[in-house]
GROMACS .gro file of C-alpha atoms in nm:
model
  423
    1MET     CA    1  -1.003  -2.160  -2.236
    2ALA     CA    2  -0.625  -2.195  -2.250
    3ILE     CA    3  -0.395  -1.898  -2.195
    4GLU     CA    4  -0.223  -1.800  -2.519
    5GLN     CA    5   0.143  -1.704  -2.523
    6HIS     CA    6   0.319  -1.504  -2.794
    7LYS     CA    7   0.658  -1.344  -2.846
    8LEU     CA    8   0.662  -0.995  -2.991
    9SER     CA    9   0.929  -0.892  -3.241
   10ASN     CA   10   1.146  -0.728  -2.973
   11GLY     CA   11   1.144  -1.022  -2.731
   12ALA     CA   12   0.852  -0.905  -2.515
   13THR     CA   13   0.607  -1.175  -2.402
   14PHE     CA   14   0.234  -1.138  -2.464
   15LEU     CA   15  -0.007  -1.345  -2.254
   16PHE     CA   16  -0.373  -1.357  -2.353
   17ASP     CA   17  -0.647  -1.503  -2.134
   18PRO     CA   18  -0.981  -1.501  -2.322
   19ILE     CA   19  -1.296  -1.458  -2.110
   20PRO     CA   20  -1.577  -1.435  -2.369
   21HIS     CA   21  -1.866  -1.393  -2.125
   22LEU     CA   22  -1.729  -1.065  -1.985
   23GLU     CA   23  -1.789  -0.716  -2.120
   24THR     CA   24  -1.466  -0.589  -1.965
   25ALA     CA   25  -1.094  -0.640  -2.014
   26ALA     CA   26  -0.772  -0.571  -1.827
   27ILE     CA   27  -0.421  -0.508  -1.957
   28GLY     CA   28  -0.094  -0.480  -1.771
   29TRP     CA   29   0.265  -0.401  -1.867
   30PHE     CA   30   0.496  -0.589  -1.629
   31PHE     CA   31   0.867  -0.511  -1.631
   32GLY     CA   32   1.102  -0.762  -1.470
   33VAL     CA   33   1.287  -0.508  -1.261
   34GLY     CA   34   1.224  -0.397  -0.903
   35ALA     CA   35   1.398  -0.309  -0.578
   36ARG     CA   36   1.626  -0.612  -0.570
   37PHE     CA   37   1.781  -0.505  -0.901
   38GLU     CA   38   1.902  -0.176  -0.751
   39THR     CA   39   2.242  -0.094  -0.606
   40LYS     CA   40   2.256   0.044  -0.254
   41ASN     CA   41   2.280   0.400  -0.388
   42GLN     CA   42   1.990   0.336  -0.626
   43ASN     CA   43   1.761   0.186  -0.362
   44GLY     CA   44   1.416   0.340  -0.410
   45ILE     CA   45   1.459   0.442  -0.773
   46ALA     CA   46   1.233   0.169  -0.917
   47HIS     CA   47   0.945   0.281  -0.695
   48PHE     CA   48   1.012   0.650  -0.760
   49SER     CA   49   1.018   0.585  -1.137
   50GLU     CA   50   0.680   0.414  -1.114
   51HIS     CA   51   0.534   0.726  -0.952
   52LEU     CA   52   0.681   0.950  -1.220
   53ALA     CA   53   0.515   0.753  -1.499
   54PHE     CA   54   0.182   0.911  -1.411
   55LYS     CA   55   0.330   1.257  -1.440
   56SER     CA   56   0.368   1.433  -1.775
   57THR     CA   57   0.483   1.245  -2.082
   58LYS     CA   58   0.612   1.400  -2.402
   59ASN     CA   59   0.258   1.373  -2.540
   60ARG     CA   60   0.026   1.425  -2.242
   61THR     CA   61   0.009   1.636  -1.929
   62THR     CA   62  -0.073   1.478  -1.593
   63GLN     CA   63  -0.427   1.613  -1.619
   64GLU     CA   64  -0.472   1.475  -1.972
   65ILE     CA   65  -0.363   1.129  -1.859
   66ALA     CA   66  -0.620   1.131  -1.578
   67ARG     CA   67  -0.890   1.277  -1.805
   68GLU     CA   68  -0.846   1.015  -2.078
   69PHE     CA   69  -0.881   0.730  -1.831
   70ALA     CA   70  -1.182   0.902  -1.671
   71ARG     CA   71  -1.364   0.950  -2.000
   72MET     CA   72  -1.350   0.573  -2.058
   73GLY     CA   73  -1.452   0.501  -1.700
   74ALA     CA   74  -1.128   0.303  -1.683
   75TYR     CA   75  -0.930   0.225  -1.370
   76SER     CA   76  -0.552   0.254  -1.384
   77ASN     CA   77  -0.272   0.210  -1.134
   78ALA     CA   78   0.081   0.078  -1.084
   79TRP     CA   79   0.295  -0.098  -0.824
   80THR     CA   80   0.654  -0.185  -0.751
   81SER     CA   81   0.776  -0.499  -0.577
   82LYS     CA   82   1.121  -0.639  -0.512
   83GLU     CA   83   1.107  -0.816  -0.849
   84MET     CA   84   0.872  -0.623  -1.078
   85THR     CA   85   0.726  -0.288  -1.177
   86ALA     CA   86   0.373  -0.303  -1.316
   87TYR     CA   87   0.143  -0.058  -1.495
   88TYR     CA   88  -0.212  -0.166  -1.567
   89GLY     CA   89  -0.567  -0.065  -1.649
   90SER     CA   90  -0.919  -0.211  -1.655
   91SER     CA   91  -1.194  -0.093  -1.888
   92MET     CA   92  -1.481  -0.196  -2.109
   93ALA     CA   93  -1.352  -0.448  -2.362
   94GLU     CA   94  -1.384  -0.207  -2.656
   95ASP     CA   95  -1.153   0.042  -2.481
   96VAL     CA   96  -0.860  -0.191  -2.407
   97VAL     CA   97  -0.668  -0.067  -2.713
   98ALA     CA   98  -0.700   0.293  -2.595
   99VAL     CA   99  -0.580   0.190  -2.247
  100ASP     CA  100  -0.283   0.011  -2.401
  101ARG     CA  101  -0.181   0.321  -2.593
  102ILE     CA  102  -0.186   0.534  -2.279
  103LEU     CA  103   0.022   0.275  -2.091
  104HIS     CA  104   0.268   0.274  -2.379
  105ASP     CA  105   0.299   0.651  -2.354
  106LEU     CA  106   0.341   0.640  -1.974
  107VAL     CA  107   0.636   0.401  -1.977
  108THR     CA  108   0.817   0.501  -2.297
  109ASN     CA  109   0.773   0.879  -2.318
  110GLN     CA  110   0.823   1.003  -1.964
  111ALA     CA  111   0.912   1.372  -1.959
  112PHE     CA  112   1.115   1.360  -1.635
  113ASN     CA  113   1.054   1.728  -1.564
  114GLU     CA  114   1.268   1.841  -1.270
  115SER     CA  115   0.974   2.030  -1.119
  116GLU     CA  116   0.757   1.716  -1.122
  117VAL     CA  117   1.044   1.508  -0.984
  118ASP     CA  118   1.071   1.753  -0.693
  119THR     CA  119   0.696   1.747  -0.632
  120GLU     CA  120   0.679   1.367  -0.626
  121ARG     CA  121   0.992   1.353  -0.411
  122GLY     CA  122   0.798   1.514  -0.129
  123ALA     CA  123   0.510   1.269  -0.170
  124ILE     CA  124   0.743   0.968  -0.150
  125ILE     CA  125   0.928   1.099   0.154
  126SER     CA  126   0.586   1.135   0.316
  127GLU     CA  127   0.506   0.775   0.216
  128ILE     CA  128   0.831   0.658   0.376
  129GLY     CA  129   0.734   0.844   0.694
  130GLU     CA  130   0.388   0.687   0.698
  131ASP     CA  131   0.540   0.341   0.660
  132TYR     CA  132   0.775   0.405   0.953
  133ASP     CA  133   0.496   0.545   1.170
  134THR     CA  134   0.284   0.236   1.107
  135ALA     CA  135   0.478  -0.009   1.321
  136SER     CA  136   0.274  -0.309   1.201
  137ASP     CA  137   0.403  -0.237   0.848
  138HIS     CA  138   0.753  -0.124   0.939
  139ILE     CA  139   0.818  -0.446   1.132
  140PHE     CA  140   0.847  -0.634   0.802
  141GLU     CA  141   1.100  -0.385   0.666
  142LEU     CA  142   1.315  -0.457   0.974
  143LEU     CA  143   1.260  -0.830   0.940
  144TYR     CA  144   1.374  -0.852   0.578
  145ALA     CA  145   1.670  -0.621   0.637
  146GLU     CA  146   1.790  -0.859   0.909
  147ALA     CA  147   1.704  -1.185   0.731
  148TYR     CA  148   1.896  -1.068   0.421
  149LYS     CA  149   2.144  -0.833   0.580
  150ASN     CA  150   2.339  -0.605   0.344
  151GLN     CA  151   2.173  -0.761   0.038
  152PRO     CA  152   1.948  -0.605  -0.228
  153TYR     CA  153   1.667  -0.847  -0.142
  154GLY     CA  154   1.664  -0.721   0.215
  155ARG     CA  155   1.630  -0.354   0.124
  156SER     CA  156   1.312  -0.149   0.135
  157ILE     CA  157   1.111  -0.102  -0.184
  158LEU     CA  158   1.057   0.264  -0.093
  159GLY     CA  159   1.427   0.320  -0.030
  160PRO     CA  160   1.581   0.547   0.234
  161SER     CA  161   1.489   0.917   0.241
  162GLU     CA  162   1.850   1.020   0.174
  163ASN     CA  163   1.838   0.842  -0.162
  164VAL     CA  164   1.498   0.982  -0.255
  165GLU     CA  165   1.612   1.333  -0.168
  166ARG     CA  166   1.900   1.328  -0.417
  167PHE     CA  167   1.766   1.137  -0.721
  168THR     CA  168   1.778   1.350  -1.037
  169ALA     CA  169   1.592   1.340  -1.366
  170ALA     CA  170   1.911   1.216  -1.533
  171GLU     CA  171   1.919   0.912  -1.303
  172PHE     CA  172   1.558   0.829  -1.389
  173ARG     CA  173   1.635   0.851  -1.761
  174LYS     CA  174   1.920   0.607  -1.708
  175TRP     CA  175   1.700   0.370  -1.505
  176SER     CA  176   1.436   0.371  -1.781
  177LYS     CA  177   1.668   0.152  -1.994
  178HIS     CA  178   1.522  -0.139  -1.795
  179TYR     CA  179   1.184  -0.068  -1.954
  180ASN     CA  180   1.275  -0.277  -2.257
  181GLY     CA  181   1.137  -0.567  -2.457
  182ASN     CA  182   1.343  -0.840  -2.295
  183ASN     CA  183   1.217  -0.732  -1.953
  184LEU     CA  184   0.853  -0.693  -2.059
  185ILE     CA  185   0.546  -0.912  -2.014
  186VAL     CA  186   0.216  -0.773  -2.144
  187SER     CA  187  -0.082  -0.957  -1.999
  188VAL     CA  188  -0.438  -0.918  -2.126
  189ALA     CA  189  -0.754  -1.086  -1.996
  190GLY     CA  190  -1.115  -1.040  -2.096
  191ASN     CA  191  -1.346  -1.030  -2.394
  192VAL     CA  192  -1.095  -0.917  -2.654
  193ASP     CA  193  -1.016  -1.036  -3.007
  194PRO     CA  194  -0.669  -1.198  -2.972
  195GLN     CA  195  -0.556  -1.111  -3.324
  196LYS     CA  196  -0.668  -0.751  -3.287
  197ILE     CA  197  -0.483  -0.700  -2.959
  198LEU     CA  198  -0.174  -0.883  -3.087
  199LYS     CA  199  -0.163  -0.650  -3.388
  200GLU     CA  200  -0.206  -0.352  -3.155
  201LEU     CA  201   0.074  -0.464  -2.924
  202GLU     CA  202   0.321  -0.498  -3.210
  203LYS     CA  203   0.267  -0.124  -3.262
  204THR     CA  204   0.311  -0.037  -2.894
  205ALA     CA  205   0.491  -0.292  -2.675
  206GLY     CA  206   0.664  -0.437  -2.980
  207THR     CA  207   0.833  -0.105  -3.060
  208VAL     CA  208   1.002  -0.077  -2.719
  209PRO     CA  209   1.381  -0.125  -2.763
  210ALA     CA  210   1.480  -0.489  -2.706
  211GLY     CA  211   1.749  -0.398  -2.451
  212LYS     CA  212   1.912  -0.632  -2.203
  213LYS     CA  213   1.740  -0.849  -1.946
  214ALA     CA  214   1.784  -0.710  -1.594
  215ILE     CA  215   2.010  -0.910  -1.363
  216TYR     CA  216   1.975  -0.948  -0.987
  217LYS     CA  217   2.212  -1.073  -0.718
  218PRO     CA  218   2.108  -1.403  -0.560
  219ALA     CA  219   1.962  -1.373  -0.211
  220LYS     CA  220   2.107  -1.563   0.083
  221TYR     CA  221   1.896  -1.600   0.396
  222SER     CA  222   2.101  -1.546   0.712
  223GLY     CA  223   1.862  -1.508   1.007
  224GLY     CA  224   1.926  -1.302   1.318
  225SER     CA  225   1.749  -1.048   1.537
  226VAL     CA  226   1.670  -0.677   1.538
  227TYR     CA  227   1.502  -0.456   1.796
  228GLU     CA  228   1.367  -0.103   1.766
  229HIS     CA  229   1.262   0.074   2.086
  230ARG     CA  230   0.941   0.278   2.073
  231ASP     CA  231   0.717   0.405   2.350
  232ASP     CA  232   0.410   0.257   2.180
  233LYS     CA  233   0.119   0.094   2.356
  234ASN     CA  234   0.171  -0.219   2.148
  235ILE     CA  235   0.471  -0.437   2.073
  236GLN     CA  236   0.512  -0.575   1.721
  237VAL     CA  237   0.667  -0.919   1.685
  238ALA     CA  238   0.762  -1.092   1.359
  239LEU     CA  239   0.937  -1.427   1.346
  240ALA     CA  240   1.057  -1.567   1.011
  241PHE     CA  241   1.216  -1.889   0.886
  242ASN     CA  242   1.375  -1.983   0.556
  243ALA     CA  243   1.145  -2.163   0.311
  244ALA     CA  244   1.127  -2.273  -0.052
  245ALA     CA  245   1.140  -2.034  -0.347
  246VAL     CA  246   0.828  -1.961  -0.551
  247GLY     CA  247   0.896  -2.211  -0.830
  248ASP     CA  248   1.008  -2.492  -0.599
  249GLU     CA  249   0.772  -2.790  -0.586
  250LYS     CA  250   0.800  -2.790  -0.204
  251SER     CA  251   0.637  -2.447  -0.196
  252THR     CA  252   0.283  -2.584  -0.242
  253ALA     CA  253   0.286  -2.782   0.083
  254GLU     CA  254   0.441  -2.483   0.261
  255ASN     CA  255   0.157  -2.260   0.143
  256VAL     CA  256  -0.099  -2.505   0.277
  257MET     CA  257   0.089  -2.529   0.608
  258ALA     CA  258   0.090  -2.149   0.643
  259ILE     CA  259  -0.291  -2.147   0.611
  260ILE     CA  260  -0.326  -2.410   0.884
  261LEU     CA  261  -0.083  -2.232   1.114
  262GLY     CA  262  -0.206  -1.876   1.074
  263GLY     CA  263  -0.427  -1.821   0.770
  264GLY     CA  264  -0.757  -1.718   0.924
  265MET     CA  265  -0.991  -1.718   1.223
  266SER     CA  266  -0.987  -2.097   1.249
  267SER     CA  267  -0.608  -2.121   1.223
  268ARG     CA  268  -0.397  -2.250   1.509
  269LEU     CA  269  -0.241  -1.915   1.589
  270PHE     CA  270  -0.570  -1.728   1.594
  271THR     CA  271  -0.742  -1.999   1.798
  272GLU     CA  272  -0.467  -2.043   2.057
  273VAL     CA  273  -0.311  -1.699   2.086
  274ARG     CA  274  -0.612  -1.476   2.023
  275GLU     CA  275  -0.925  -1.670   2.118
  276LYS     CA  276  -0.809  -1.894   2.403
  277ARG     CA  277  -0.541  -1.677   2.563
  278GLY     CA  278  -0.652  -1.328   2.459
  279LEU     CA  279  -0.291  -1.216   2.417
  280VAL     CA  280  -0.328  -1.031   2.088
  281TYR     CA  281  -0.576  -0.864   1.857
  282THR     CA  282  -0.396  -0.956   1.533
  283THR     CA  283  -0.187  -1.261   1.456
  284PHE     CA  284  -0.118  -1.455   1.137
  285ALA     CA  285   0.132  -1.663   0.942
  286GLN     CA  286   0.216  -1.611   0.577
  287LYS     CA  287   0.437  -1.766   0.310
  288SER     CA  288   0.623  -1.538   0.069
  289GLY     CA  289   0.906  -1.582  -0.175
  290SER     CA  290   1.096  -1.499  -0.489
  291PHE     CA  291   1.300  -1.678  -0.757
  292ASP     CA  292   1.570  -1.798  -0.522
  293THR     CA  293   1.441  -1.776  -0.167
  294GLY     CA  294   1.130  -1.797   0.046
  295ASN     CA  295   1.009  -1.724   0.398
  296LEU     CA  296   0.741  -1.835   0.637
  297THR     CA  297   0.663  -1.554   0.881
  298LEU     CA  298   0.459  -1.543   1.201
  299TYR     CA  299   0.331  -1.205   1.320
  300ALA     CA  300   0.161  -1.081   1.636
  301GLY     CA  301   0.086  -0.742   1.787
  302VAL     CA  302   0.075  -0.756   2.167
  303GLY     CA  303   0.004  -0.499   2.438
  304ALA     CA  304   0.304  -0.344   2.613
  305GLU     CA  305   0.139  -0.333   2.955
  306LYS     CA  306   0.153  -0.607   3.217
  307THR     CA  307  -0.150  -0.809   3.327
  308ASP     CA  308  -0.140  -0.998   3.654
  309GLY     CA  309   0.215  -0.874   3.692
  310VAL     CA  310   0.334  -1.049   3.374
  311ALA     CA  311   0.415  -0.880   3.044
  312ALA     CA  312   0.199  -1.007   2.760
  313LEU     CA  313   0.512  -1.058   2.549
  314ASP     CA  314   0.642  -1.302   2.810
  315LYS     CA  315   0.328  -1.507   2.752
  316LEU     CA  316   0.322  -1.460   2.376
  317THR     CA  317   0.672  -1.584   2.295
  318PRO     CA  318   0.630  -1.933   2.444
  319SER     CA  319   0.284  -1.956   2.287
  320LEU     CA  320   0.422  -1.892   1.940
  321CYS     CA  321   0.701  -2.141   2.000
  322ASP     CA  322   0.454  -2.403   2.123
  323GLU     CA  323   0.253  -2.377   1.801
  324ILE     CA  324   0.568  -2.406   1.591
  325LYS     CA  325   0.681  -2.716   1.783
  326LYS     CA  326   0.337  -2.878   1.748
  327MET     CA  327   0.346  -2.818   1.375
  328ARG     CA  328   0.696  -2.968   1.359
  329GLU     CA  329   0.625  -3.271   1.577
  330GLU     CA  330   0.267  -3.377   1.496
  331LYS     CA  331   0.069  -3.433   1.177
  332VAL     CA  332  -0.215  -3.194   1.114
  333THR     CA  333  -0.567  -3.331   1.132
  334ASP     CA  334  -0.772  -3.439   0.832
  335GLN     CA  335  -1.013  -3.152   0.897
  336GLU     CA  336  -0.736  -2.892   0.912
  337LEU     CA  337  -0.593  -3.013   0.582
  338GLU     CA  338  -0.936  -3.018   0.417
  339ASP     CA  339  -1.020  -2.669   0.542
  340ALA     CA  340  -0.689  -2.524   0.423
  341LYS     CA  341  -0.731  -2.674   0.078
  342LYS     CA  342  -1.084  -2.539   0.060
  343ALA     CA  343  -0.964  -2.190   0.159
  344ILE     CA  344  -0.702  -2.195  -0.118
  345ALA     CA  345  -0.957  -2.326  -0.369
  346VAL     CA  346  -1.209  -2.055  -0.289
  347GLY     CA  347  -0.941  -1.785  -0.307
  348THR     CA  348  -0.821  -1.921  -0.641
  349ILE     CA  349  -1.172  -1.938  -0.785
  350PHE     CA  350  -1.252  -1.585  -0.666
  351SER     CA  351  -0.938  -1.463  -0.843
  352LEU     CA  352  -1.054  -1.624  -1.166
  353GLU     CA  353  -1.378  -1.427  -1.173
  354THR     CA  354  -1.237  -1.088  -1.268
  355ALA     CA  355  -1.030  -0.991  -1.569
  356SER     CA  356  -0.794  -0.776  -1.362
  357SER     CA  357  -0.696  -1.052  -1.118
  358ARG     CA  358  -0.645  -1.305  -1.397
  359MET     CA  359  -0.438  -1.059  -1.596
  360GLU     CA  360  -0.209  -0.994  -1.298
  361GLN     CA  361  -0.177  -1.355  -1.182
  362ASN     CA  362  -0.093  -1.479  -1.532
  363ALA     CA  363   0.194  -1.230  -1.559
  364GLU     CA  364   0.332  -1.313  -1.214
  365ARG     CA  365   0.312  -1.689  -1.267
  366PHE     CA  366   0.487  -1.661  -1.600
  367TYR     CA  367   0.756  -1.437  -1.453
  368PHE     CA  368   0.836  -1.661  -1.158
  369LYS     CA  369   0.765  -2.003  -1.307
  370GLY     CA  370   0.827  -1.961  -1.677
  371SER     CA  371   0.472  -2.044  -1.783
  372ALA     CA  372   0.127  -1.900  -1.727
  373VAL     CA  373   0.001  -2.185  -1.511
  374GLU     CA  374  -0.378  -2.197  -1.503
  375GLY     CA  375  -0.573  -2.196  -1.178
  376LYS     CA  376  -0.692  -2.555  -1.220
  377GLU     CA  377  -0.331  -2.676  -1.236
  378THR     CA  378  -0.252  -2.491  -0.914
  379LEU     CA  379  -0.553  -2.647  -0.742
  380ALA     CA  380  -0.450  -2.995  -0.858
  381LYS     CA  381  -0.114  -2.951  -0.686
  382VAL     CA  382  -0.281  -2.822  -0.369
  383ASN     CA  383  -0.525  -3.114  -0.362
  384ALA     CA  384  -0.233  -3.357  -0.389
  385VAL     CA  385  -0.073  -3.230  -0.066
  386THR     CA  386  -0.081  -3.486   0.217
  387LYS     CA  387  -0.041  -3.467   0.594
  388ASP     CA  388   0.306  -3.615   0.553
  389ASP     CA  389   0.394  -3.334   0.311
  390ILE     CA  390   0.285  -3.079   0.571
  391LEU     CA  391   0.492  -3.245   0.842
  392ASP     CA  392   0.795  -3.259   0.613
  393ALA     CA  393   0.752  -2.888   0.533
  394ALA     CA  394   0.727  -2.796   0.901
  395GLN     CA  395   1.031  -3.001   0.999
  396ARG     CA  396   1.232  -2.849   0.715
  397ILE     CA  397   1.131  -2.485   0.769
  398PHE     CA  398   1.132  -2.481   1.149
  399ALA     CA  399   1.482  -2.628   1.162
  400THR     CA  400   1.629  -2.317   0.995
  401LYS     CA  401   1.779  -2.024   1.181
  402PRO     CA  402   1.497  -1.786   1.280
  403THR     CA  403   1.484  -1.413   1.219
  404LEU     CA  404   1.320  -1.214   1.497
  405ALA     CA  405   1.212  -0.850   1.470
  406VAL     CA  406   1.056  -0.657   1.760
  407ILE     CA  407   0.929  -0.299   1.779
  408GLY     CA  408   0.819  -0.148   2.109
  409LYS     CA  409   0.900  -0.133   2.480
  410ALA     CA  410   1.050  -0.477   2.528
  411ASN     CA  411   1.378  -0.661   2.558
  412LEU     CA  412   1.485  -0.869   2.261
  413ARG     CA  413   1.425  -1.237   2.330
  414TYR     CA  414   1.608  -1.407   2.045
  415ASP     CA  415   1.806  -1.649   2.261
  416ALA     CA  416   1.491  -1.749   2.444
  417VAL     CA  417   1.313  -1.820   2.114
  418VAL     CA  418   1.603  -2.029   1.982
  419LYS     CA  419   1.621  -2.222   2.311
  420SER     CA  420   1.247  -2.277   2.325
  421LEU     CA  421   1.245  -2.411   1.969
  422LYS     CA  422   1.542  -2.637   2.053
  423LEU     CA  423   1.743  -2.509   1.757
   0.00000   0.00000   0.00000
């Protein structure tokens, strides 16, 4: 069944995806504001605000919020990205109205008690520490900060500890102006009466002040290199290149190429670097992006010790470059292309089988592309990708200036990478 789209009286968008055979439903409030909308001094406030929403509101205590969800057997959570802040819940279909009313309370009636701000401050500082301690996660923070140096898009979603330590309740109240109708997408999927939920949303989401649409600064990929010394047993390596933005038609072929290069156990990276050479335990390639920029990133975690008198990193770097050059110089095989398309198809179909995944994907597709594109349309574009499209994507992406991030006991090898890739 087709995804319905409505405009509420305050400018908010309502997306409805009917799934009549289910007994469950999912609803999410998605605000078009995230880390890239922050100033340098605000960095981290979007994520911090998301945490505070599950603290006391003017109508409910923290315990009452948790208890109401629990009594319905409902699942609720939230997340913050560079572009969005989302609050959502999944429940039995008959409880979706009750879930909506709690979400409405969470995002429009936050109490911003100083004592709760201080309590959550400690939790977020701990989260920042955990991210830093996990080098395989922190490597991507370094990578983006270098690829988009001194730009909002390159900053951490969590923000620096010094910002988190000084945010006040007054600053959160000011930030909450972004939780307005013109920034809001409400997405619902499941076995729900569309007229009933539309009437409900006019009473909740529709009463949020219209406000102004949040504005972000365009991102400009720059490339470069960054190295962080640590006495770890492993060395983390991430190598990124500029790619198409999410809504760009070229992005589909790039997504397929990323699967072939490093999207699973049969991918080129896993086969060559892990299985044949035994250089790493984990390696992959992934495509990511936003409204105005995109990246294709290769990652590998390699041991810091030498084997046969040669550092594993000295073997890894040329191996990664070899796979990039092969992708840039030769067409992929028919089997590789078929397997990658199949992997995307299976992943897409899996995502269509739960109300929660459909609810979330519909909102994100609408936000980035301007319409709630259905899964079958996405698959049609994937199936149309040819070997020539993949080669064009590789030649375009792997001609851009690379960004190299390394964590561990190793010398930075940026010049060697650039030379090896003949850039």
